[in-house]
Amino acid sequence: MCGIAGKIDFAGRIDDRLIHRMCDAIVHRGPDSRGVFADDGVALGIQRLAIIDVAGGDQPIFNEDRSLAVVMNGEIYNHVELRDRLIAKGHAFSSHADTEVLVHLYEEHGAEMVTHLRGMFAFAIWDRRARTLFCARDRVGKKPFYWAQTGSRVWFGSEVMALLADPEIDRAVDPESILDYLAYRYVPHPLSGFRAIRKLPPASTLTVTEHGARVERYWKLEYVPKLEGVPIEELEDRLWAELKEATRIRLMSEVPLGAFLSGGIDSSAVVAAMAEQSAEPVKTFSIGFADEAFDELPYARLVARQFGTDHHEYRVEPHALEIMPTMARHYGEPYADPSSIPSFYLAQLTSRSVKVALNGDGGDESFAGYDRYLDAHLAPHLTRLPRRLGAAAPAAAALLGRGGAHSGLRTKAERLAALLAMKPAERYATAVSAFDAVRRRRLLAPDFAASVAHRRPETFAIDAWEASSATDPVELMMATDVETYLPGDLLAKIDIASMAYSVEARSPFLDHRLMEFAASLAPALKLADGDGKLLLKRMLRRVLPPEILDRPKRGFAVPLARWFREELRDLPRDVLLDPEALGRGYFRRSEVEELIREHRDAVADHSLRLWTLLQLEMWHRHVVDAPPSPVAAISG
């Protein structure tokens, strides 16, 4: 796990000092060593977190004649198998690092090399002979890759701040990304918060020559064909074998290793698989809250006791929001998943003992764990409502008074009318929005609304839905989450939070072979009769207690609603109604005031919307308006 950065100028030279400034901005991602390669018009940089071949795996790494140079962030879990194949074909290796297989695979297969990789990665290969930059990102987007192009110059990096270390990068905010952020609470790929910077989508390659740049996709999770006629006991056995194998290859490390343990099904399953394959007690790390409604520490302790782990805990208090500026600088673009708060503290706790931690990310998207999947059966009922009712709803809404801006009868009627008129994909896109179309119309200042009137954020999710090979409503939701929410929200959250403390996070449930197996299962094996993760739970009854498997799902939730009414009651008003914030011209003051008042008075729960607006302002203050400088993790 590392941080990478680079700049190519096909028409000029690059000051070597620039690549060091870019590396300075991401030193937290890899404090063990720095590597720089500089050539005519090319500079590649790497901050290394040494996990495999600690002594001999420094980057950049080259092929035999040094015509290829590579820098990589991530891990290639099948590198030993690939190395053996490549040696049999005559390739000579100079290290035991997993990164080295990349240059030799590129020699053998060119751009098709990515189809041979099993792991999480974002890398850049410079081909000196062809003067070509070839880059790739892993299948589901576990590792980030930002890039920019202006004329003959191309930049790339693991974080936005690496690119912003070059004053030549335009810091102009992208209004379209702000609009999309209000819907999703993250900026969907390929956008970033800045006009000049883009994200390489998951499962994509980027090829850059002096003639231009080309992005191509190389993998997609397919939901057909389905496994049929296989006894359920055999499917259970295969699922357990797949999970254990995905876990086993992620235990590859020359440094201390542990696991994030929430006490939920997925992280508990990973700990169970680790414990079965580990000679020493697994080190586990958990976060809790004083508010019992959000505290899962008792469940984490139950799992820790069952498997005899070396367990560590930390409780998050309201003062934890003091890290908001630090989080803004690490994410580098608007990002507002509140579970990033405990994720930062969990990474800090973990970093005191280990450099690698496995987690349960991805189980919900493959086995139908979210509540919205349980509600999927409502979609067919909505589509069967009489057309007259759908047509009459807008007229009925017009007869109602305005009421409260955000919770009045008219607002609710407008949303109902909109839902009745929607296709399933549109209904999904609206359901996951922090600020849906109705709320955005009320919130946006007229001039800003006019500047983005051509854009519809829901298109991002709708396009993913319509491009899926799935046909079942629940699987369509899952497929859309894999394309959108998973890389845009969850994986960005854990990558940034863990790397802020130089901790490598690994996700067995996101092994692409395990995901492909899950996608081949019949929908009824994932969700039926209002219960999700059916096959997974059935299989896990072999190793986990019913207290873990049968309890309601909580997720990594944060008591923001209470904090914004009690301990942090004044925070939204102090920040969002500050003249500096209002002067940005995004929002109507009256609507922001109404959100704050309704939440404070418990008329409605706007905590996620307020957090979305707060994080946008933090990003402006500490990234957009701040001079370029290295980010710093939380001390303590």
XYZ file of C-alpha atoms in Angstrom:
636
model
C 0.000 0.000 0.000
C 1.453 3.299 -1.045
C 0.805 6.681 -2.506
C 1.772 7.400 -6.108
C 2.187 10.620 -8.064
C 3.577 11.758 -11.367
C 3.692 14.272 -14.171
C 4.362 13.835 -17.872
C 5.134 16.688 -20.253
C 5.505 15.521 -23.840
C 6.708 18.960 -24.905
C 9.031 20.009 -22.131
C 10.954 19.217 -18.979
C 9.808 18.780 -15.376
C 11.462 20.326 -12.353
C 12.523 17.419 -10.133
C 11.456 19.404 -7.085
C 7.823 19.148 -8.180
C 7.615 15.379 -7.788
C 8.988 15.723 -4.256
C 6.289 18.289 -3.433
C 3.661 15.906 -4.809
C 5.061 13.112 -2.651
C 5.154 15.410 0.388
C 1.383 15.813 0.036
C 0.807 12.052 0.371
C 3.654 11.029 2.684
C 1.119 9.617 5.159
C 0.194 6.934 2.623
C 3.707 5.514 2.663
C 6.149 6.841 5.240
C 8.641 3.955 4.927
C 10.462 5.179 1.814
C 10.282 7.554 -1.129
C 11.213 6.648 -4.679
C 11.537 9.012 -7.635
C 12.159 8.327 -11.318
C 12.947 11.307 -13.546
C 13.523 11.145 -17.283
C 13.070 13.447 -20.250
C 9.662 15.043 -19.615
C 8.703 12.379 -17.062
C 8.658 12.251 -13.253
C 7.189 9.391 -11.216
C 7.009 9.357 -7.411
C 6.097 6.796 -4.779
C 5.621 6.933 -1.013
C 5.944 3.329 0.108
C 4.229 1.538 2.966
C 6.377 -1.590 3.067
C 4.263 -4.744 3.454
C 5.746 -7.340 1.056
C 9.485 -7.736 0.432
C 10.114 -5.015 2.995
C 13.861 -5.032 2.384
C 13.952 -5.229 -1.396
C 10.674 -3.892 -2.748
C 11.281 -0.151 -2.989
C 9.746 1.524 -6.036
C 9.852 2.588 -8.819
C 10.555 -0.905 -10.160
C 11.878 -1.612 -13.658
C 12.004 -4.439 -16.168
C 15.312 -6.022 -17.198
C 16.496 -3.266 -19.560
C 14.833 -0.423 -17.602
C 12.676 0.511 -20.573
C 9.605 0.206 -18.316
C 9.147 1.852 -14.913
C 6.193 1.288 -12.597
C 4.777 2.812 -9.421
C 1.862 1.062 -7.702
C -0.511 1.633 -4.811
C -2.054 -1.618 -3.588
C -1.421 -5.338 -3.480
C -1.372 -8.073 -6.148
C -2.494 -11.154 -4.237
C -1.681 -13.651 -6.998
C 1.799 -12.271 -7.626
C 3.591 -15.521 -6.745
C 1.578 -17.478 -9.303
C 2.135 -14.756 -11.908
C 5.849 -14.586 -11.127
C 6.245 -18.342 -11.691
C 4.507 -18.095 -15.058
C 6.615 -15.140 -16.140
C 9.894 -16.756 -15.070
C 8.919 -19.820 -17.108
C 8.633 -17.505 -20.110
C 12.155 -16.151 -19.553
C 11.596 -13.030 -17.482
C 14.181 -12.184 -14.828
C 13.137 -10.665 -11.493
C 15.284 -8.496 -9.238
C 13.018 -8.546 -6.149
C 10.246 -10.499 -4.458
C 7.862 -7.524 -4.511
C 4.395 -7.996 -5.968
C 4.804 -4.730 -7.901
C 7.504 -6.207 -10.125
C 5.095 -8.587 -11.872
C 3.420 -5.542 -13.454
C 6.257 -4.544 -15.776
C 6.777 -8.131 -16.958
C 3.053 -8.694 -17.466
C 2.974 -5.493 -19.516
C 5.787 -6.836 -21.698
C 3.806 -10.026 -22.282
C 0.242 -8.758 -22.593
C 0.205 -4.983 -22.991
C -3.058 -3.420 -21.805
C -4.612 -6.878 -21.372
C -2.313 -7.443 -18.401
C -4.993 -6.154 -16.021
C -7.220 -9.163 -16.659
C -4.563 -11.393 -15.044
C -4.460 -9.458 -11.755
C -6.197 -10.415 -8.517
C -5.974 -7.646 -6.000
C -6.476 -3.977 -5.278
C -4.364 -1.568 -7.241
C -3.804 1.739 -8.932
C -0.592 1.902 -10.923
C 1.232 3.803 -13.629
C 3.750 2.293 -16.079
C 5.996 4.545 -18.144
C 7.100 2.962 -21.417
C 10.277 4.843 -22.357
C 10.495 3.417 -25.888
C 6.898 4.108 -26.887
C 6.711 7.257 -24.717
C 3.408 5.986 -23.383
C 1.925 6.184 -19.911
C -0.296 3.204 -19.078
C -2.362 3.343 -15.891
C -5.033 1.124 -14.364
C -7.407 0.926 -11.411
C -8.710 -2.288 -9.809
C -12.066 -3.809 -10.668
C -14.228 -2.332 -7.919
C -12.218 0.806 -7.200
C -10.566 -0.009 -3.890
C -7.548 2.141 -4.730
C -8.009 5.739 -5.921
C -6.525 7.330 -9.033
C -6.867 11.042 -9.843
C -5.549 12.582 -13.027
C -5.546 15.791 -15.047
C -4.533 16.815 -18.551
C -3.748 20.221 -19.987
C -2.233 20.350 -23.444
C 0.911 18.204 -23.489
C 0.967 17.807 -19.697
C -0.589 15.006 -17.650
C -0.638 14.630 -13.857
C -1.739 11.702 -11.694
C -1.849 10.856 -8.005
C -3.454 8.787 -5.266
C -5.043 11.861 -3.717
C -6.219 15.237 -4.946
C -3.691 17.037 -2.791
C -0.818 15.456 -4.719
C -2.019 17.127 -7.921
C -2.757 20.417 -6.189
C 0.900 20.540 -5.097
C 1.580 21.807 -8.623
C 0.471 25.453 -8.922
C -0.159 24.834 -12.629
C -3.272 22.827 -11.728
C -6.365 25.016 -11.938
C -8.205 25.109 -8.581
C -11.526 26.232 -10.085
C -14.441 24.382 -8.499
C -16.618 22.276 -10.799
C -20.272 23.375 -10.285
C -21.528 20.067 -11.715
C -19.606 18.131 -9.084
C -21.208 20.252 -6.350
C -24.677 19.466 -7.680
C -23.907 15.751 -7.865
C -22.417 15.843 -4.369
C -25.657 17.248 -2.952
C -27.433 14.189 -4.307
C -24.960 11.450 -3.367
C -22.831 12.966 -0.554
C -19.770 12.126 -2.666
C -18.607 13.276 -6.096
C -19.310 10.501 -8.636
C -16.562 9.431 -11.006
C -15.198 10.622 -13.336
C -15.693 14.045 -11.724
C -13.832 15.455 -8.753
C -14.505 18.684 -6.920
C -12.261 20.514 -9.398
C -12.844 21.156 -13.089
C -9.265 20.275 -13.974
C -9.085 16.953 -12.081
C -10.807 13.691 -12.895
C -11.084 10.260 -11.266
C -10.258 7.174 -13.295
C -13.364 4.946 -12.972
C -13.019 1.481 -11.415
C -12.095 -1.399 -13.754
C -10.583 1.078 -16.203
C -7.272 1.735 -17.881
C -5.829 5.069 -18.953
C -3.416 5.230 -21.874
C -1.654 8.541 -22.528
C 0.553 9.439 -25.496
C 1.563 12.734 -27.054
C -1.548 12.378 -29.230
C -4.001 12.274 -26.329
C -5.556 10.167 -23.569
C -7.877 7.163 -23.795
C -9.920 5.557 -20.989
C -11.180 1.993 -21.486
C -13.113 -0.400 -19.263
C -11.863 -3.987 -18.820
C -14.299 -5.697 -16.358
C -17.913 -5.623 -15.245
C -19.730 -7.737 -12.661
C -22.286 -9.867 -14.502
C -25.385 -11.439 -12.974
C -25.960 -14.061 -15.672
C -25.768 -16.964 -16.091
C -27.021 -18.329 -12.759
C -25.936 -21.476 -10.953
C -28.837 -23.901 -11.161
C -29.519 -27.327 -9.744
C -26.811 -27.150 -7.079
C -27.836 -28.402 -3.611
C -27.849 -25.630 -1.038
C -25.422 -27.535 1.185
C -22.930 -27.591 -1.663
C -23.401 -23.845 -2.198
C -22.725 -23.264 1.503
C -19.523 -25.288 1.291
C -18.383 -23.402 -1.775
C -19.178 -20.007 -0.233
C -17.176 -20.812 2.895
C -14.288 -22.062 0.739
C -14.391 -18.893 -1.388
C -14.434 -16.633 1.684
C -11.598 -18.523 3.352
C -9.499 -18.374 0.172
C -10.192 -14.663 -0.304
C -9.141 -14.157 3.319
C -6.085 -16.427 3.098
C -4.479 -14.522 0.252
C -5.060 -11.279 2.161
C -3.073 -12.584 5.122
C 0.059 -12.214 2.975
C 2.253 -9.775 4.910
C 5.703 -9.335 6.415
C 4.387 -6.856 9.003
C 1.804 -7.073 11.846
C -1.756 -7.659 10.681
C -5.240 -7.443 12.254
C -8.913 -6.792 11.516
C -11.552 -4.089 11.882
C -14.373 -5.703 13.888
C -17.739 -3.946 14.074
C -19.665 -6.897 15.474
C -21.750 -7.066 12.304
C -22.083 -10.151 10.138
C -19.470 -9.317 7.512
C -16.564 -8.238 9.712
C -17.318 -11.123 12.095
C -17.219 -13.555 9.161
C -13.804 -12.241 8.140
C -12.478 -12.595 11.692
C -13.807 -16.171 11.764
C -12.003 -16.962 8.500
C -8.823 -15.322 9.786
C -8.914 -17.169 13.100
C -9.225 -20.535 11.347
C -6.113 -19.798 9.283
C -3.917 -17.896 11.755
C -1.366 -19.458 14.060
C -1.503 -16.491 16.473
C -4.550 -14.740 18.004
C -6.043 -12.261 15.559
C -5.712 -8.622 16.614
C -9.132 -6.937 16.380
C -10.078 -3.257 16.600
C -13.507 -1.771 17.306
C -15.159 1.633 17.693
C -18.145 2.440 19.896
C -20.321 5.301 21.141
C -21.661 6.324 24.544
C -25.124 6.374 22.918
C -26.297 2.760 23.270
C -28.493 3.011 20.184
C -25.332 3.338 18.089
C -22.916 1.271 20.159
C -21.961 -2.142 18.760
C -19.055 -2.842 21.098
C -20.936 -5.574 23.024
C -21.317 -7.545 19.774
C -17.693 -7.004 18.811
C -16.639 -8.264 22.246
C -18.797 -11.353 21.792
C -16.992 -12.230 18.552
C -13.610 -11.356 20.050
C -14.219 -13.719 22.966
C -15.427 -16.530 20.735
C -12.264 -16.467 18.624
C -9.857 -15.469 21.378
C -8.677 -12.331 19.630
C -6.337 -9.677 20.988
C -9.058 -7.038 21.162
C -8.763 -3.212 21.228
C -11.538 -0.587 21.563
C -12.132 3.177 21.373
C -15.255 5.270 22.064
C -16.097 8.240 19.838
C -17.478 11.359 21.554
C -19.020 14.533 20.062
C -15.696 16.368 20.262
C -14.588 13.984 17.515
C -15.965 16.507 15.017
C -12.867 18.557 15.687
C -11.296 16.460 12.941
C -13.581 17.908 10.245
C -10.854 20.131 8.718
C -8.377 17.245 8.706
C -10.897 14.969 7.039
C -11.626 17.583 4.392
C -7.967 17.860 3.493
C -7.458 14.116 3.319
C -10.485 13.503 1.101
C -9.529 16.443 -1.080
C -13.020 16.754 -2.546
C -16.499 17.088 -1.029
C -17.314 13.929 0.928
C -20.009 13.484 3.589
C -20.469 9.920 4.787
C -20.645 10.466 8.575
C -19.201 7.002 9.229
C -15.895 8.471 8.074
C -15.683 10.010 11.566
C -15.352 6.710 13.453
C -13.372 5.297 10.522
C -10.619 7.851 11.136
C -10.470 7.026 14.828
C -10.576 3.302 14.125
C -7.599 3.669 11.785
C -5.757 5.680 14.431
C -6.396 2.986 17.046
C -5.324 0.247 14.646
C -2.124 1.990 13.586
C -0.733 1.670 17.132
C -0.513 -2.127 16.724
C -0.549 -3.187 13.059
C 0.072 -1.923 9.516
C -2.540 -4.120 7.769
C -6.207 -4.644 8.710
C -8.849 -6.792 7.040
C -12.484 -5.632 7.018
C -15.971 -6.743 5.992
C -16.622 -4.209 3.223
C -18.572 -5.585 0.261
C -20.724 -8.194 1.995
C -23.880 -6.093 1.773
C -23.524 -5.408 -1.956
C -22.972 -9.078 -2.819
C -25.458 -10.747 -0.463
C -28.265 -8.145 -0.111
C -27.623 -6.672 3.323
C -28.985 -3.130 3.080
C -32.467 -2.155 4.236
C -33.206 -0.672 0.825
C -32.905 -4.158 -0.654
C -35.506 -5.379 1.829
C -37.843 -2.664 0.570
C -37.344 -3.669 -3.068
C -40.638 -5.539 -3.134
C -42.423 -2.167 -2.903
C -41.252 -1.139 -6.361
C -43.585 -3.484 -8.292
C -46.526 -2.317 -6.155
C -45.777 1.316 -6.949
C -45.718 0.618 -10.674
C -49.127 -1.085 -10.441
C -50.861 1.959 -8.956
C -53.558 3.338 -11.245
C -52.293 5.905 -13.714
C -55.072 8.254 -12.666
C -53.658 8.363 -9.137
C -50.216 9.232 -10.416
C -51.615 11.914 -12.688
C -53.752 13.384 -9.926
C -50.958 13.634 -7.388
C -49.355 16.840 -8.768
C -52.742 18.547 -8.842
C -53.390 17.476 -5.272
C -50.005 18.803 -4.243
C -50.818 22.188 -5.793
C -53.912 22.483 -3.604
C -51.892 22.115 -0.409
C -50.306 25.029 1.391
C -46.526 25.391 1.488
C -46.161 24.483 5.170
C -42.618 23.953 6.410
C -40.076 24.209 3.638
C -38.790 20.686 4.169
C -41.457 18.744 6.035
C -44.792 20.309 5.081
C -47.671 18.441 3.468
C -47.040 20.112 0.125
C -43.415 18.997 0.092
C -44.372 15.429 0.979
C -47.078 15.404 -1.669
C -44.660 16.686 -4.284
C -42.237 13.878 -3.464
C -45.000 11.277 -3.585
C -46.156 12.615 -6.927
C -42.615 12.458 -8.270
C -42.126 8.882 -7.022
C -45.368 7.693 -8.613
C -44.221 8.984 -11.980
C -40.784 7.393 -11.812
C -39.349 4.289 -13.367
C -37.560 1.908 -10.942
C -34.111 3.277 -11.764
C -35.242 6.845 -11.116
C -36.924 5.785 -7.888
C -33.660 4.202 -6.714
C -31.641 7.316 -7.609
C -34.083 9.480 -5.668
C -34.112 7.162 -2.653
C -30.334 7.349 -2.191
C -30.197 11.147 -2.561
C -29.405 13.395 0.374
C -31.057 16.267 -1.476
C -33.443 14.954 -4.124
C -34.667 17.083 -7.030
C -37.455 18.674 -4.985
C -35.131 19.598 -2.130
C -32.449 20.879 -4.493
C -34.916 23.215 -6.195
C -35.760 24.710 -2.819
C -32.166 24.869 -1.594
C -30.168 26.243 -4.526
C -29.657 29.956 -5.017
C -31.126 31.123 -8.351
C -27.826 31.969 -10.055
C -26.170 28.714 -9.064
C -29.261 26.726 -10.049
C -29.207 28.388 -13.469
C -25.521 27.493 -13.965
C -26.238 23.761 -13.501
C -29.757 23.611 -14.899
C -28.598 21.351 -17.734
C -27.372 18.643 -15.343
C -29.378 15.895 -13.659
C -27.364 14.047 -10.976
C -29.713 11.054 -10.997
C -28.377 10.099 -14.430
C -25.250 8.621 -12.819
C -27.237 5.953 -10.947
C -29.830 5.479 -13.689
C -27.151 4.749 -16.291
C -25.568 2.137 -14.002
C -28.953 0.523 -13.371
C -29.842 0.348 -17.047
C -26.432 -1.019 -18.055
C -26.613 -3.977 -15.657
C -27.182 -7.550 -16.832
C -29.319 -8.179 -13.721
C -33.084 -8.518 -14.117
C -34.271 -9.046 -10.543
C -35.180 -5.742 -8.784
C -32.969 -6.475 -5.771
C -30.003 -7.488 -7.918
C -30.462 -4.348 -10.000
C -30.080 -2.320 -6.812
C -27.038 -4.337 -5.802
C -25.468 -3.953 -9.251
C -26.045 -0.208 -9.176
C -24.477 0.036 -5.722
C -21.399 -1.845 -6.969
C -21.038 0.675 -9.795
C -21.778 3.832 -7.801
C -22.083 3.785 -4.000
C -19.362 1.207 -3.361
C -16.458 3.004 -5.112
C -17.772 6.533 -4.629
C -18.611 6.314 -0.939
C -17.570 3.185 0.972
C -14.219 2.432 -0.608
C -13.164 6.075 -0.689
C -14.065 6.320 2.996
C -11.945 3.421 4.171
C -9.010 4.075 1.843
C -8.615 7.695 2.916
C -9.263 7.043 6.611
C -6.888 4.080 6.852
C -4.127 5.659 4.769
C -4.264 8.835 6.876
C -2.584 6.627 9.504
C -0.487 4.503 7.148
C -2.716 1.446 7.594
C -3.489 -0.874 4.688
C -7.137 -2.000 4.580
C -7.955 -5.286 2.800
C -11.450 -6.538 1.940
C -11.976 -10.292 1.355
C -15.633 -9.816 0.352
C -14.418 -7.563 -2.490
C -12.311 -10.293 -4.065
C -13.607 -10.277 -7.633
C -13.881 -14.070 -7.771
C -16.002 -14.129 -4.617
C -18.150 -11.320 -6.029
C -18.617 -13.222 -9.292
C -19.682 -16.322 -7.368
C -22.201 -14.286 -5.364
C -23.577 -12.681 -8.538
C -24.178 -16.160 -9.993
C -26.467 -17.141 -7.111
C -30.239 -16.993 -7.493
C -31.778 -13.852 -5.945
C -33.844 -16.023 -3.561
C -30.586 -17.200 -1.954
C -29.778 -13.605 -1.035
C -33.124 -12.131 0.005
C -36.584 -13.578 0.663
C -39.444 -12.962 3.082
C -37.951 -9.706 4.276
C -34.597 -11.178 5.268
C -31.291 -10.588 3.507
C -27.986 -12.462 3.295
C -29.816 -15.793 3.440
C -27.108 -18.127 2.119
C -24.354 -16.196 3.877
C -26.126 -16.391 7.241
C -26.949 -20.053 6.768
C -23.316 -20.833 6.050
C -22.046 -18.692 8.941
C -24.170 -20.534 11.515
C -21.293 -23.002 11.490
C -18.965 -20.436 13.046
C -20.917 -17.439 14.436
C -23.475 -17.245 17.287
C -27.136 -16.355 16.635
C -26.707 -13.110 18.588
C -24.595 -11.862 15.656
C -26.553 -13.411 12.790
C -30.104 -12.646 13.917
C -29.844 -9.100 15.240
C -31.070 -6.118 13.184
C -28.479 -4.430 10.976
C -27.180 -1.111 12.320
C -24.390 -0.166 9.989
C -21.512 2.085 11.025
C -23.899 4.838 12.140
C -23.067 8.020 14.057
C -25.438 9.845 16.488
C -25.344 13.056 14.467
C -29.045 13.756 14.940
C -28.652 13.981 18.717
C -25.312 15.775 18.540
C -26.816 18.508 16.333
C -29.650 18.969 18.833
C -27.578 18.790 22.001
C -23.778 18.916 22.353
C -23.198 20.401 18.877
C -26.441 22.344 18.622
C -24.730 25.553 17.496
C -22.313 24.042 14.966
C -24.584 24.040 11.870
C -25.665 27.638 12.419
C -22.164 28.897 13.217
C -20.671 27.354 10.084
C -23.453 27.378 7.490
C -24.781 30.872 8.218
C -21.329 32.398 8.404
C -20.984 35.205 5.804
C -18.092 33.334 4.189
C -20.235 30.252 3.627
C -23.276 32.176 2.422
C -21.072 34.246 0.136
C -20.238 31.220 -1.985
C -23.604 31.645 -3.654
C -24.727 28.027 -3.606
C -27.747 28.152 -1.312
C -30.685 30.285 -0.259
C -30.129 31.490 3.289
C -33.788 30.989 4.182
C -33.675 27.327 3.195
C -30.511 26.640 5.192
C -32.072 28.369 8.190
C -35.186 26.234 7.803
C -33.151 23.021 7.729
C -31.320 24.034 10.899
C -34.513 25.097 12.696
C -36.512 22.005 11.760
C -33.733 19.739 12.908
C -33.062 21.648 16.124
C -36.789 21.582 17.001
C -37.086 17.867 16.119
C -39.625 18.628 13.406
C -37.510 16.475 11.088
C -34.168 14.678 11.050
C -31.952 16.691 8.706
C -28.680 15.527 10.288
C -27.336 13.935 7.086
C -28.270 16.984 5.018
C -26.667 19.339 7.514
C -23.551 17.168 7.586
C -23.470 17.287 3.769
C -23.544 21.083 3.802
C -21.009 21.281 6.633
C -18.500 19.068 4.839
C -18.872 21.087 1.655
C -17.964 24.224 3.563
C -15.044 22.485 5.300
C -13.730 21.436 1.883
C -13.923 25.009 0.607
C -12.124 26.423 3.615
C -9.392 23.831 3.998
C -8.764 22.673 0.423
C -10.074 25.104 -2.186
C -9.121 28.288 -0.331
C -6.012 26.908 1.376
C -2.473 27.195 0.007
C -0.882 23.932 -1.154
C 0.724 22.077 1.741
C 1.052 18.519 3.011
C -1.957 17.134 4.888
C -1.443 15.900 8.422
C -3.167 13.071 10.244
C -4.727 13.563 13.648
C -2.211 13.638 16.443
C -2.620 11.477 19.472
